[in-house]
Amino acid sequence: MTLFQSPPPRMKGNNHHISAGVPSQPLELSEGRAFRLLFPRRPWRCVSRPTERIPAPLRGSPRARRDRTGRGAAPPPLSAARPERPACRAFKGPMAAMPGQRLCLPATAVPRCPGRSLAAVRAFPRGCRARGAPAGARVARGGRAVGPGVRRGQASGRALDSLDRGRRGRIKQAGGRLRCSCRGGRGAEPPPGPAEMEHGSRGAAPGGVSVSAVLPAGGSGERLGGATPKQFCAVQGRPLVSYAVLAMERISWISDIIVVVSSENIETMKTIIEKYGHKRVTVVEGGITRHRSIFNGLKVFAENEFSSHLVQKPDVVIIHDAVRPFVEEDIVSKVVMAAKEHGAAGAIRPLVSTVIASAADGCLDHSLERTRYRASEMPQAFLFDIIYGAYQQCTDYDLDYGTECLHLALKYCKTNARLVEGTADLWKVTYKRDLYAAESIIKDNLSQEVCVITNVKETLAQVGFLLPESLKSQIKVEAISISLSKNDSCLQNIISGPCYNFVCVNDERWAIQEAQELVNMLEKSNIPLLYPVVLILVYLDIPENNSFSIGMEGLTMIKKFAREAKKKNILVYGLLIQYKIAVQTTQTRAALWILRIVLGYEEDNADSEGTVCLKLSGKQTVIGNAS
Ligand SMILES: Nc1ccn([C@@H]2O[C@H](COP(=O)(O)OP(=O)(O)OP(=O)(O)O)[C@@H](O)[C@H]2O)c(=O)n1
Ligand SMILES: O=C(CO)[C@H](O)[C@H](O)COP(=O)(O)O
């Protein structure tokens, strides 16, 4: 956390942190129990697992680190100016900070991380293939991975020459860029041409400036623990980094999004981009500290003048941690406007704990007047030349131990950043509890409303009617009876409202074409850009005999459809209801499955009496089978 002094109007500390909840209880699928009991309203689930089918992200070797606890040993030799007084420490120890807040450590307690020394980490082998680099990628001079879109030698030698030669030691570690493939346009628009695919089709940026973003995602998440770096931990099935990318991507006036990851996770990041259909993203290899990663990200724009023209140097660059998933356009826009005017700007939040400084003997030295200080959060924005100039001038000490980009702009470019009051959700995922909190926020944002669209023959009308009725006792239900292909205005209204869960009841096997209509409408609405949409295809079946037969052809077709929809952030499920048994019971079971899916409990269990649930997104396996 970096503290900023501000004039003293008394502000009450904002307790914006989210208390951790209890892990979810195993769900019971007992018909005798009320749904309410089965679905605790705000469940917590363990989320720190890598997302399915994405190459397992690696923590990598221990990196040069600043001490996280304040209990460290002697500081490294300082080349940069050092605070006169011992710096500050949050009063209640490390765990007392807000989620995402950094503790300001005593300058006398900044040890190097045990493990590899900085020198060892710096000794990056030259000319070898980067671990985890994508097929076809190679490491150019200075450990630079060069993607297929970059001509050999381009990104290394010439770019190096363009920069301060005295800094080559650091520049050698610069990452290569990997332009990732972009996907088609939104809604009914035709897929963009090559130029658009590079930069997307964008609205005007605030103040008419060109804007791009750098998302540092090259950390190893030591404080969170676990084998997976936090940015790759799945939250509601999607890696954390993907939320931050999505947040930038949905801001139409951001041209390019540079995601900086460690060399061993380049492949993972590329897979995430592919899987979630992220657009306008370039992956760059990170450095051993956050500052070095950001510097690598910025170099891509600066070097562009001398090499390939994949990205253009923006007037303003946004820097936003990949582990701060909840950033809204409003705050991004404010910091960009402020950066345009002042050269630099960053989001701040009130402090929740008083900051105190300890003396060498471990006793209180002094404390700060809380109302005069702020916690520095993200996003931050800078005139590109200012922040890039600052990084070019800064010392190794700054790069290895600094925590604040705004500080670099001040120190090296005499730019006093404008501080912009941020929203409470800007905190950084740092500890494991923050992952639970992030999951909870995402679930809170998910709509607790279901739209049931029924399109069945009269003979099945009763069944079509019963399903929404069964759901109504648990969740808000909008039930409409239409044919999707008619592009119903009632459905349009529902889509433009806060409903992100759709159940299509059909008696025509899966009715893929109609479901596609709905996917198109949803895509046009941009809802899936903001929230994952759940689409459950319910097929009402009157079996000739007592067995189900899904049929390979149908299954392949619907799985393909689900795969495509998932790229658009629409999660498709199939539910086959055999209502020959007891209609009411079957409907109750079906409603139960629907609730499980909508509330995020789609587990690998199956109701084996009359309902088959196909988990079409995710693992894509038949998880239930009626025998
Ligand atoms: N060498 C690094 C270190 C950090 N980061 C990124 O900077 C952001 C904020 O850093 P932090 O919370 O400190 O992440 P980690 O370094 O991963 O966490 P920890 O300090 O607990 O190891 C994260 O998105 C992280 O991935 C980076 O790009 N390169
Ligand atoms: O503190 C910050 C704001 O100025 C940075 O946003 C950053 O998140 C710090 O991360 P780290 O934990 O790597 O220092």
XYZ file of C-alpha atoms and ligand atoms in Angstrom:
670
model
C 0.000 0.000 0.000
C 1.308 3.365 -0.792
C 0.038 6.163 1.291
C -0.850 9.546 -0.011
C -1.261 12.568 2.105
C -4.341 14.598 1.523
C -5.923 17.647 3.149
C -7.604 16.639 6.354
C -11.413 16.675 6.053
C -12.426 14.006 8.535
C -13.284 10.832 6.731
C -14.470 7.753 8.367
C -12.359 4.749 7.501
C -14.184 2.661 5.034
C -14.510 -0.936 6.015
C -14.758 -2.094 2.496
C -13.156 -5.405 3.127
C -15.286 -8.453 2.804
C -15.375 -10.912 5.587
C -14.626 -14.446 4.654
C -17.421 -16.921 4.841
C -17.603 -20.561 5.608
C -16.923 -23.107 2.947
C -19.992 -24.526 1.319
C -21.639 -27.527 2.807
C -22.055 -30.522 0.580
C -25.403 -30.304 -1.101
C -28.013 -32.880 -0.623
C -30.345 -33.853 -3.338
C -33.167 -35.052 -1.206
C -36.582 -34.437 -2.575
C -38.146 -34.318 0.842
C -36.262 -31.156 1.736
C -37.101 -27.673 0.711
C -34.915 -26.010 -1.898
C -34.168 -23.254 0.547
C -32.347 -25.716 2.725
C -30.513 -27.160 -0.165
C -29.238 -23.835 -1.414
C -27.745 -21.573 1.198
C -28.051 -18.117 -0.329
C -24.433 -17.052 -0.310
C -22.389 -20.173 -0.367
C -18.613 -20.218 -0.374
C -16.664 -22.674 -2.286
C -13.032 -23.431 -2.610
C -11.972 -21.879 -5.839
C -8.218 -22.055 -5.925
C -7.808 -24.616 -8.582
C -6.578 -24.119 -12.082
C -9.285 -23.836 -14.665
C -10.070 -27.007 -16.518
C -8.295 -27.768 -19.753
C -5.898 -24.902 -19.387
C -2.253 -25.939 -19.071
C -1.427 -25.968 -15.387
C 0.064 -22.581 -14.547
C 3.424 -22.638 -12.828
C 4.636 -20.720 -9.852
C 8.166 -20.653 -11.208
C 11.284 -20.192 -9.149
C 11.288 -17.918 -6.173
C 11.756 -14.408 -7.411
C 13.383 -11.355 -6.034
C 10.923 -10.236 -3.483
C 10.287 -7.607 -0.977
C 9.457 -8.822 2.465
C 5.723 -9.296 2.923
C 5.558 -9.523 6.647
C 7.612 -6.720 8.042
C 9.577 -9.242 10.043
C 12.462 -9.371 7.641
C 16.179 -9.230 8.117
C 18.661 -6.647 6.927
C 17.844 -4.640 3.796
C 19.679 -5.048 0.546
C 22.296 -2.423 -0.245
C 20.470 0.695 -1.260
C 21.413 2.668 -4.271
C 18.351 4.827 -4.145
C 17.405 7.355 -1.541
C 16.077 5.741 1.555
C 13.550 7.142 3.976
C 15.076 8.973 6.917
C 12.631 7.482 9.338
C 11.610 3.896 9.554
C 8.751 3.466 7.180
C 5.293 2.419 8.193
C 3.641 -0.752 9.218
C -0.045 -1.435 9.478
C -1.033 -1.507 13.084
C -2.503 -4.954 13.282
C 0.181 -6.809 11.404
C 0.038 -8.209 7.926
C -3.433 -9.708 8.085
C -4.974 -6.454 9.216
C -4.633 -4.779 5.876
C -7.585 -4.504 3.576
C -7.709 -7.122 0.923
C -5.333 -5.887 -1.691
C -3.647 -3.317 0.458
C 0.078 -3.442 0.709
C 1.676 -3.000 4.050
C 4.246 -0.317 4.125
C 7.343 -1.941 5.547
C 10.065 -0.500 7.680
C 12.943 0.332 5.397
C 15.137 -1.543 7.819
C 13.162 -4.679 7.206
C 13.323 -5.287 3.521
C 15.142 -8.566 3.151
C 15.705 -10.403 -0.003
C 13.578 -13.436 -0.327
C 15.192 -16.677 0.686
C 15.933 -18.850 -2.284
C 17.547 -17.565 -5.401
C 19.509 -14.402 -5.147
C 18.702 -11.514 -7.409
C 21.891 -12.146 -9.294
C 20.879 -15.731 -9.857
C 17.464 -14.735 -11.057
C 18.944 -12.169 -13.383
C 21.172 -14.751 -15.010
C 18.563 -15.555 -17.600
C 19.985 -17.950 -20.133
C 20.420 -16.355 -23.492
C 19.302 -17.774 -26.762
C 17.484 -20.714 -25.273
C 13.872 -21.594 -25.740
C 11.728 -20.220 -22.958
C 10.127 -22.777 -20.719
C 6.500 -22.960 -21.573
C 6.874 -20.826 -24.676
C 4.322 -21.657 -27.309
C 5.074 -23.871 -30.213
C 6.898 -21.855 -32.783
C 7.971 -19.306 -30.263
C 11.597 -18.902 -29.525
C 13.657 -16.903 -27.170
C 15.579 -14.238 -28.931
C 18.562 -12.426 -27.547
C 18.032 -11.573 -23.952
C 15.556 -14.315 -23.244
C 12.894 -12.817 -25.415
C 10.164 -15.094 -26.617
C 9.138 -14.133 -30.093
C 5.751 -15.139 -31.322
C 4.842 -16.025 -34.827
C 3.790 -12.451 -35.583
C 7.210 -11.025 -34.859
C 10.024 -11.261 -37.346
C 13.228 -12.801 -36.159
C 15.608 -10.483 -34.425
C 13.194 -7.614 -34.669
C 12.100 -7.345 -31.103
C 15.516 -7.702 -29.617
C 18.476 -5.960 -31.199
C 16.883 -2.912 -32.737
C 14.722 -2.210 -29.756
C 17.686 -2.496 -27.466
C 19.576 0.005 -29.521
C 16.766 2.432 -29.202
C 16.950 2.413 -25.469
C 19.484 3.590 -22.996
C 22.444 1.324 -23.524
C 23.446 1.671 -19.920
C 20.306 -0.220 -19.062
C 20.915 -3.202 -21.230
C 21.413 -5.443 -18.266
C 17.779 -5.018 -17.425
C 16.484 -4.808 -20.921
C 17.925 -8.212 -21.634
C 15.137 -9.669 -19.587
C 12.480 -7.964 -21.590
C 9.716 -10.212 -22.719
C 8.697 -10.963 -26.253
C 5.221 -10.333 -27.453
C 2.801 -12.894 -28.588
C -0.057 -11.425 -30.454
C -3.005 -13.610 -29.744
C -5.625 -14.401 -32.229
C -8.775 -12.356 -32.022
C -12.258 -13.546 -32.541
C -15.172 -12.314 -34.549
C -17.238 -9.225 -33.895
C -20.241 -8.854 -31.688
C -23.777 -9.730 -32.422
C -24.767 -9.864 -36.007
C -21.820 -7.783 -37.153
C -19.548 -9.568 -39.562
C -16.217 -10.679 -38.178
C -13.771 -7.806 -38.246
C -11.188 -7.523 -40.960
C -7.494 -7.791 -40.146
C -7.096 -4.169 -39.118
C -10.065 -4.297 -36.810
C -8.909 -7.554 -35.399
C -5.701 -5.914 -34.371
C -7.314 -3.021 -32.612
C -10.990 -3.840 -32.367
C -13.722 -1.408 -33.283
C -13.665 1.267 -30.679
C -15.565 4.238 -29.423
C -13.940 7.561 -28.597
C -11.719 7.593 -25.543
C -12.380 10.221 -22.884
C -10.684 13.417 -23.967
C -10.083 12.104 -27.452
C -6.765 10.498 -26.545
C -5.610 7.065 -27.633
C -5.554 4.654 -24.722
C -4.092 1.199 -24.150
C -3.621 -0.916 -21.056
C -0.902 -2.976 -19.424
C -2.010 -5.699 -17.028
C 0.845 -7.111 -14.959
C 0.103 -10.795 -14.371
C 3.602 -12.147 -13.932
C 3.596 -12.717 -10.188
C 3.745 -15.997 -8.331
C 1.170 -15.243 -5.647
C 3.286 -16.321 -2.689
C 1.060 -14.716 -0.095
C -1.922 -16.612 -1.391
C -0.015 -19.883 -1.360
C -0.831 -22.967 -3.360
C 0.689 -24.274 -6.531
C -1.250 -21.980 -8.864
C -0.381 -18.288 -9.140
C -3.478 -16.403 -8.040
C -4.124 -14.810 -11.425
C -4.740 -18.283 -12.839
C -6.956 -19.521 -9.998
C -10.472 -20.240 -11.155
C -13.197 -18.069 -9.734
C -16.615 -19.286 -10.781
C -14.901 -21.413 -13.391
C -12.954 -18.589 -15.010
C -9.347 -17.677 -14.239
C -8.997 -14.446 -12.292
C -6.863 -12.841 -14.970
C -9.667 -13.334 -17.459
C -11.945 -11.061 -15.406
C -9.415 -8.241 -15.496
C -8.898 -8.718 -19.231
C -12.667 -8.762 -19.722
C -13.024 -5.573 -17.685
C -10.609 -3.787 -20.039
C -11.899 -5.474 -23.155
C -15.439 -4.285 -22.626
C -14.220 -0.688 -22.595
C -14.459 -0.040 -26.268
C -11.994 2.856 -26.381
C -9.076 0.825 -25.051
C -7.028 -0.126 -28.085
C -4.564 -2.738 -26.929
C -4.379 -4.811 -23.800
C -0.911 -6.040 -22.905
C -0.953 -8.922 -20.449
C 2.432 -9.538 -18.880
C 3.048 -13.063 -17.612
C 6.078 -15.039 -16.545
C 7.747 -17.085 -19.265
C 6.504 -20.373 -17.833
C 2.892 -19.195 -18.064
C 2.848 -17.751 -21.557
C 1.240 -20.875 -22.924
C -1.359 -20.864 -20.151
C -2.235 -17.257 -20.882
C -2.526 -17.925 -24.585
C -4.881 -20.791 -23.865
C -7.009 -18.571 -21.636
C -7.214 -15.935 -24.361
C -8.231 -18.556 -26.862
C -10.704 -20.260 -24.571
C -12.476 -17.093 -23.471
C -12.240 -15.381 -26.828
C -10.404 -12.335 -25.505
C -9.734 -9.692 -28.064
C -7.087 -7.005 -28.574
C -4.704 -8.844 -26.256
C -0.940 -9.155 -26.592
C 0.965 -11.434 -24.239
C 4.366 -10.301 -23.097
C 6.942 -12.028 -20.959
C 7.305 -10.533 -17.506
C 10.223 -9.700 -15.264
C 11.242 -10.778 -11.798
C 9.317 -8.026 -10.055
C 6.093 -6.204 -10.757
C 7.886 -3.052 -11.862
C 10.022 -5.050 -14.262
C 6.939 -6.744 -15.662
C 5.216 -3.416 -16.199
C 8.337 -2.014 -17.835
C 8.375 -4.995 -20.203
C 4.752 -4.330 -21.039
C 5.432 -0.672 -21.789
C 8.419 -1.509 -23.963
C 6.127 -3.221 -26.436
C 4.595 0.143 -27.305
C 7.885 2.021 -27.329
C 9.721 -0.541 -29.393
C 6.930 -0.669 -31.865
C 8.255 2.448 -33.537
C 11.336 0.499 -34.467
C 9.931 -2.895 -35.192
C 6.668 -4.449 -36.234
C 3.460 -2.436 -36.075
C 1.384 -4.730 -33.993
C 0.499 -2.197 -31.354
C 0.623 1.555 -31.436
C 2.070 3.724 -28.754
C -0.922 5.265 -26.968
C -1.196 8.812 -25.627
C -2.312 7.408 -22.298
C -1.521 4.019 -20.830
C -3.572 2.395 -18.094
C -1.778 0.139 -15.633
C -4.021 -2.267 -13.800
C -3.132 -5.359 -11.783
C -4.491 -8.530 -13.324
C -5.596 -9.607 -9.849
C -8.045 -6.755 -9.381
C -11.031 -8.166 -11.238
C -13.705 -5.599 -10.378
C -12.819 -2.462 -12.240
C -15.574 -0.493 -13.888
C -15.409 1.772 -16.907
C -16.334 4.799 -14.828
C -13.191 4.756 -12.675
C -10.981 3.833 -15.635
C -12.404 6.765 -17.535
C -11.793 9.110 -14.591
C -8.144 8.153 -14.194
C -7.572 8.420 -17.937
C -9.068 11.926 -18.029
C -7.020 12.945 -15.008
C -3.857 11.467 -16.537
C -4.450 13.391 -19.708
C -4.605 16.591 -17.709
C -1.991 15.930 -15.007
C 0.319 13.393 -16.632
C -0.451 10.710 -14.079
C -3.423 9.580 -12.032
C -4.400 6.731 -9.780
C -7.310 5.380 -7.808
C -7.189 5.726 -4.046
C -9.227 4.428 -1.131
C -9.570 5.540 2.473
C -7.445 3.631 4.969
C -9.181 1.150 7.225
C -6.356 0.891 9.745
C -4.116 3.543 11.171
C -0.581 3.349 9.870
C 2.198 3.425 12.390
C 5.970 3.359 12.184
C 8.086 1.138 14.349
C 11.502 2.062 15.602
C 14.534 -0.205 15.378
C 13.764 -1.677 18.817
C 10.317 -2.737 17.662
C 8.507 -0.035 19.641
C 6.221 2.603 18.263
C 8.072 5.463 16.680
C 5.154 7.503 15.444
C 1.766 7.132 13.902
C 0.159 8.851 10.966
C -3.024 10.834 11.046
C -5.241 8.441 9.182
C -7.505 10.978 7.552
C -4.545 12.588 5.804
C -3.482 9.399 4.028
C -4.943 7.133 1.414
C -4.291 3.645 0.145
C -3.085 3.577 -3.422
C -5.055 1.154 -5.538
C -5.404 0.533 -9.232
C -6.177 1.451 -11.999
C -3.579 4.068 -12.664
C -3.050 5.941 -15.902
C -0.178 7.956 -17.325
C 0.775 9.924 -20.341
C 2.805 7.219 -21.995
C 5.978 9.273 -22.358
C 5.954 10.153 -18.678
C 5.722 6.648 -17.278
C 7.980 5.153 -19.909
C 10.528 7.915 -19.289
C 10.321 7.233 -15.560
C 10.948 3.519 -16.049
C 13.874 4.211 -18.337
C 15.503 6.430 -15.753
C 14.784 4.504 -12.597
C 17.355 2.494 -10.700
C 17.637 -1.233 -10.197
C 16.584 -0.637 -6.627
C 13.389 1.024 -7.836
C 12.716 -1.848 -10.196
C 13.391 -4.524 -7.628
C 11.883 -3.031 -4.495
C 9.549 -0.268 -5.595
C 5.810 -0.735 -5.351
C 4.350 2.413 -6.785
C 4.243 3.592 -10.395
C 2.904 6.999 -9.369
C 6.009 7.418 -7.261
C 8.261 6.764 -10.269
C 6.427 9.420 -12.273
C 6.929 11.878 -9.433
C 10.541 11.001 -8.735
C 11.790 10.902 -12.295
C 9.413 13.096 -14.237
C 8.307 15.564 -11.556
C 4.721 14.622 -12.239
C 2.333 14.919 -9.325
C -0.336 12.363 -9.994
C -3.960 13.282 -9.634
C -5.617 11.051 -7.046
C -9.080 9.795 -7.866
C -11.413 8.333 -5.272
C -11.969 4.710 -6.286
C -14.733 2.250 -5.618
C -14.627 -0.303 -2.813
C -14.274 -3.193 -5.227
C -10.848 -2.175 -6.470
C -8.945 -4.249 -3.920
C -6.301 -6.689 -4.980
C -6.623 -10.437 -4.527
C -3.673 -11.138 -2.278
C -4.633 -13.794 0.270
C -6.684 -16.904 -0.122
C -9.664 -15.319 1.579
C -9.698 -12.729 -1.211
C -10.454 -15.479 -3.716
C -13.506 -16.430 -1.684
C -14.508 -12.798 -1.519
C -14.086 -12.427 -5.287
C -16.220 -15.497 -5.871
C -18.881 -14.115 -3.593
C -18.943 -10.756 -5.353
C -19.257 -12.444 -8.721
C -22.124 -14.562 -7.442
C -23.781 -11.489 -5.995
C -23.547 -9.866 -9.370
C -25.110 -12.837 -11.042
C -28.767 -12.428 -11.523
C -31.094 -14.371 -9.282
C -33.647 -14.371 -12.038
C -34.511 -16.968 -14.625
C -36.316 -16.486 -17.890
C -38.143 -19.631 -18.964
C -38.942 -19.667 -22.657
C -41.389 -22.385 -23.568
C -42.051 -23.508 -27.064
C -43.929 -26.788 -26.902
C -46.922 -28.448 -28.451
C -50.232 -28.119 -26.712
C -50.047 -31.674 -25.491
C -47.006 -30.739 -23.463
C -48.294 -27.376 -22.314
C -48.957 -28.651 -18.810
C -45.368 -29.748 -18.435
C -44.116 -26.513 -19.907
C -46.247 -24.668 -17.370
C -45.206 -26.747 -14.384
C -41.508 -26.138 -14.718
C -41.610 -22.361 -14.224
C -44.107 -22.915 -11.416
C -41.679 -25.252 -9.654
C -38.919 -22.710 -10.033
C -40.995 -19.772 -8.833
C -40.870 -20.757 -5.191
C -37.094 -20.346 -5.259
C -36.134 -17.706 -7.745
C -37.693 -14.863 -9.689
C -39.070 -16.316 -12.895
C -40.133 -14.609 -16.076
C -42.031 -17.167 -18.088
C -42.804 -16.597 -21.720
C -44.222 -18.875 -24.285
C -42.884 -18.139 -27.737
C -40.908 -19.330 -30.638
C -37.416 -17.906 -30.396
C -37.064 -17.506 -34.085
C -39.820 -14.878 -33.990
C -37.484 -12.459 -32.238
C -40.125 -11.678 -29.674
C -40.192 -8.141 -28.239
C -41.107 -9.500 -24.819
C -37.919 -11.537 -24.886
C -35.991 -8.464 -26.027
C -37.261 -6.630 -22.958
C -36.152 -9.419 -20.688
C -32.728 -9.481 -22.282
C -32.309 -5.762 -21.797
C -33.103 -6.230 -18.092
C -30.989 -7.838 -15.396
C -31.685 -11.443 -16.351
C -28.732 -13.611 -17.269
C -30.223 -17.079 -16.903
C -32.341 -18.580 -19.637
C -34.172 -21.871 -19.768
C -35.501 -22.917 -23.168
C -38.087 -25.646 -22.898
C -38.646 -27.490 -26.131
C -40.153 -30.690 -27.332
C -38.102 -30.679 -30.462
C -34.784 -32.282 -29.672
C -32.497 -29.525 -28.372
C -33.792 -27.060 -30.967
C -30.293 -25.842 -31.687
C -31.375 -23.316 -34.286
C -33.680 -21.571 -31.867
C -31.058 -21.637 -29.172
C -28.658 -20.069 -31.654
C -31.180 -17.247 -32.158
C -31.101 -16.590 -28.455
C -27.303 -16.696 -28.379
C -27.258 -14.118 -31.176
C -29.671 -11.869 -29.319
C -27.660 -12.155 -26.138
C -24.443 -11.419 -27.931
C -25.939 -8.317 -29.486
C -27.043 -7.160 -26.058
C -23.433 -7.352 -24.821
C -24.641 -9.003 -21.617
C -22.177 -11.879 -21.948
C -19.369 -9.354 -22.081
C -20.302 -8.290 -18.591
C -21.637 -11.447 -16.961
C -21.570 -15.139 -17.698
C -24.948 -16.083 -19.122
C -26.451 -19.470 -18.356
C -28.512 -21.095 -21.059
C -30.245 -24.349 -20.176
C -31.813 -26.262 -23.018
C -34.593 -28.433 -21.665
C -35.921 -31.120 -23.894
C -39.214 -32.715 -22.929
C -39.274 -36.303 -23.950
C -42.039 -38.886 -24.089
C -40.018 -42.056 -24.310
C -41.336 -44.975 -26.278
C -39.888 -47.294 -23.748
C -38.301 -46.564 -20.417
C -34.812 -45.818 -21.638
C -33.226 -42.649 -22.849
C -31.317 -42.449 -25.994
C -29.587 -39.167 -26.536
C -27.976 -40.257 -29.744
C -24.383 -39.580 -30.637
C -25.238 -37.209 -33.439
C -27.404 -35.021 -31.236
C -24.870 -35.084 -28.468
C -22.020 -34.063 -30.753
C -24.128 -31.274 -32.193
C -25.163 -29.830 -28.874
C -21.661 -30.108 -27.473
C -20.290 -28.215 -30.437
C -22.939 -25.557 -29.939
C -22.049 -25.341 -26.237
C -18.353 -25.027 -26.990
C -18.931 -22.113 -29.359
C -21.319 -20.407 -26.942
C -18.834 -20.726 -24.102
C -16.325 -18.680 -26.042
C -18.912 -15.920 -25.892
C -19.301 -16.339 -22.127
C -22.604 -18.195 -22.518
C -22.637 -21.444 -20.573
C -24.919 -24.000 -22.159
C -26.419 -26.953 -20.350
C -28.777 -29.583 -21.609
C -31.514 -31.128 -19.545
C -33.471 -34.048 -20.871
C -36.733 -34.599 -19.037
C -38.575 -37.831 -19.355
C -41.961 -36.908 -18.029
C -43.599 -40.246 -18.480
C -42.998 -40.942 -14.815
C -44.748 -38.649 -12.361
C -44.998 -35.266 -14.024
C -44.901 -33.282 -10.819
C -41.948 -35.194 -9.394
C -40.047 -34.924 -12.607
C -40.659 -31.202 -12.777
C -39.493 -30.784 -9.215
C -36.309 -32.628 -10.060
C -35.820 -30.611 -13.200
C -36.328 -27.383 -11.266
C -33.780 -28.571 -8.767
C -31.227 -29.145 -11.498
C -31.925 -25.768 -12.996
C -31.422 -24.085 -9.650
C -28.209 -25.965 -9.114
C -26.902 -24.767 -12.427
C -28.056 -21.173 -12.040
C -26.668 -20.901 -8.518
C -23.367 -22.404 -9.537
C -23.751 -25.858 -8.038
C -23.509 -27.916 -11.139
C -21.753 -30.859 -9.651
C -20.914 -34.217 -10.994
C -23.955 -35.840 -9.505
C -26.849 -37.237 -11.353
C -30.461 -37.649 -10.635
C -30.962 -41.090 -11.989
C -34.712 -41.250 -12.106
C -35.998 -39.701 -15.206
C -33.679 -36.755 -15.670
C -30.495 -36.623 -17.578
C -28.354 -33.576 -17.080
C -25.662 -32.915 -19.574
C -22.898 -30.700 -18.403
C -22.086 -29.243 -21.736
C -19.777 -26.516 -20.651
C -16.699 -27.317 -18.658
C -15.884 -30.978 -18.743
C -18.450 -31.724 -21.397
C -19.418 -35.120 -20.179
C -22.744 -36.735 -19.630
C -23.092 -36.528 -15.906
C -26.385 -38.228 -15.468
C -27.911 -41.229 -17.004
C -31.319 -42.653 -16.564
C -31.506 -46.350 -16.546
N 7.136 -10.243 -11.161
C 5.873 -9.845 -11.091
C 5.215 -9.754 -9.845
C 3.904 -9.348 -9.816
N 3.253 -9.074 -10.962
C 1.831 -8.741 -10.957
O 1.572 -7.575 -10.199
C 0.273 -7.636 -9.646
C 0.265 -7.266 -8.190
O 1.301 -7.930 -7.509
P 1.152 -8.876 -6.253
O -0.172 -8.805 -5.654
O 2.310 -8.625 -5.372
O 1.261 -10.323 -6.952
P 2.278 -11.477 -6.649
O 3.649 -10.948 -6.748
O 1.893 -12.564 -7.546
O 1.873 -11.873 -5.149
P 2.843 -12.177 -3.954
O 3.500 -10.864 -3.679
O 1.992 -12.630 -2.855
O 3.818 -13.197 -4.409
C -0.230 -9.061 -9.885
O -1.186 -9.028 -10.921
C 0.995 -9.803 -10.273
O 0.749 -10.899 -11.144
C 3.923 -9.144 -12.176
O 3.340 -8.868 -13.213
N 5.225 -9.543 -12.210
O 0.426 -1.031 -4.168
C 0.083 -0.811 -5.279
C -0.571 0.418 -5.649
O 0.339 1.366 -5.555
C 0.199 -1.659 -6.446
O -1.026 -1.584 -6.956
C 0.427 -3.081 -6.416
O -0.746 -3.767 -6.382
C 1.281 -3.557 -5.426
O 1.468 -4.895 -5.600
P 2.589 -5.590 -4.788
O 1.880 -6.422 -3.800
O 3.377 -6.332 -5.787
O 3.399 -4.516 -4.174
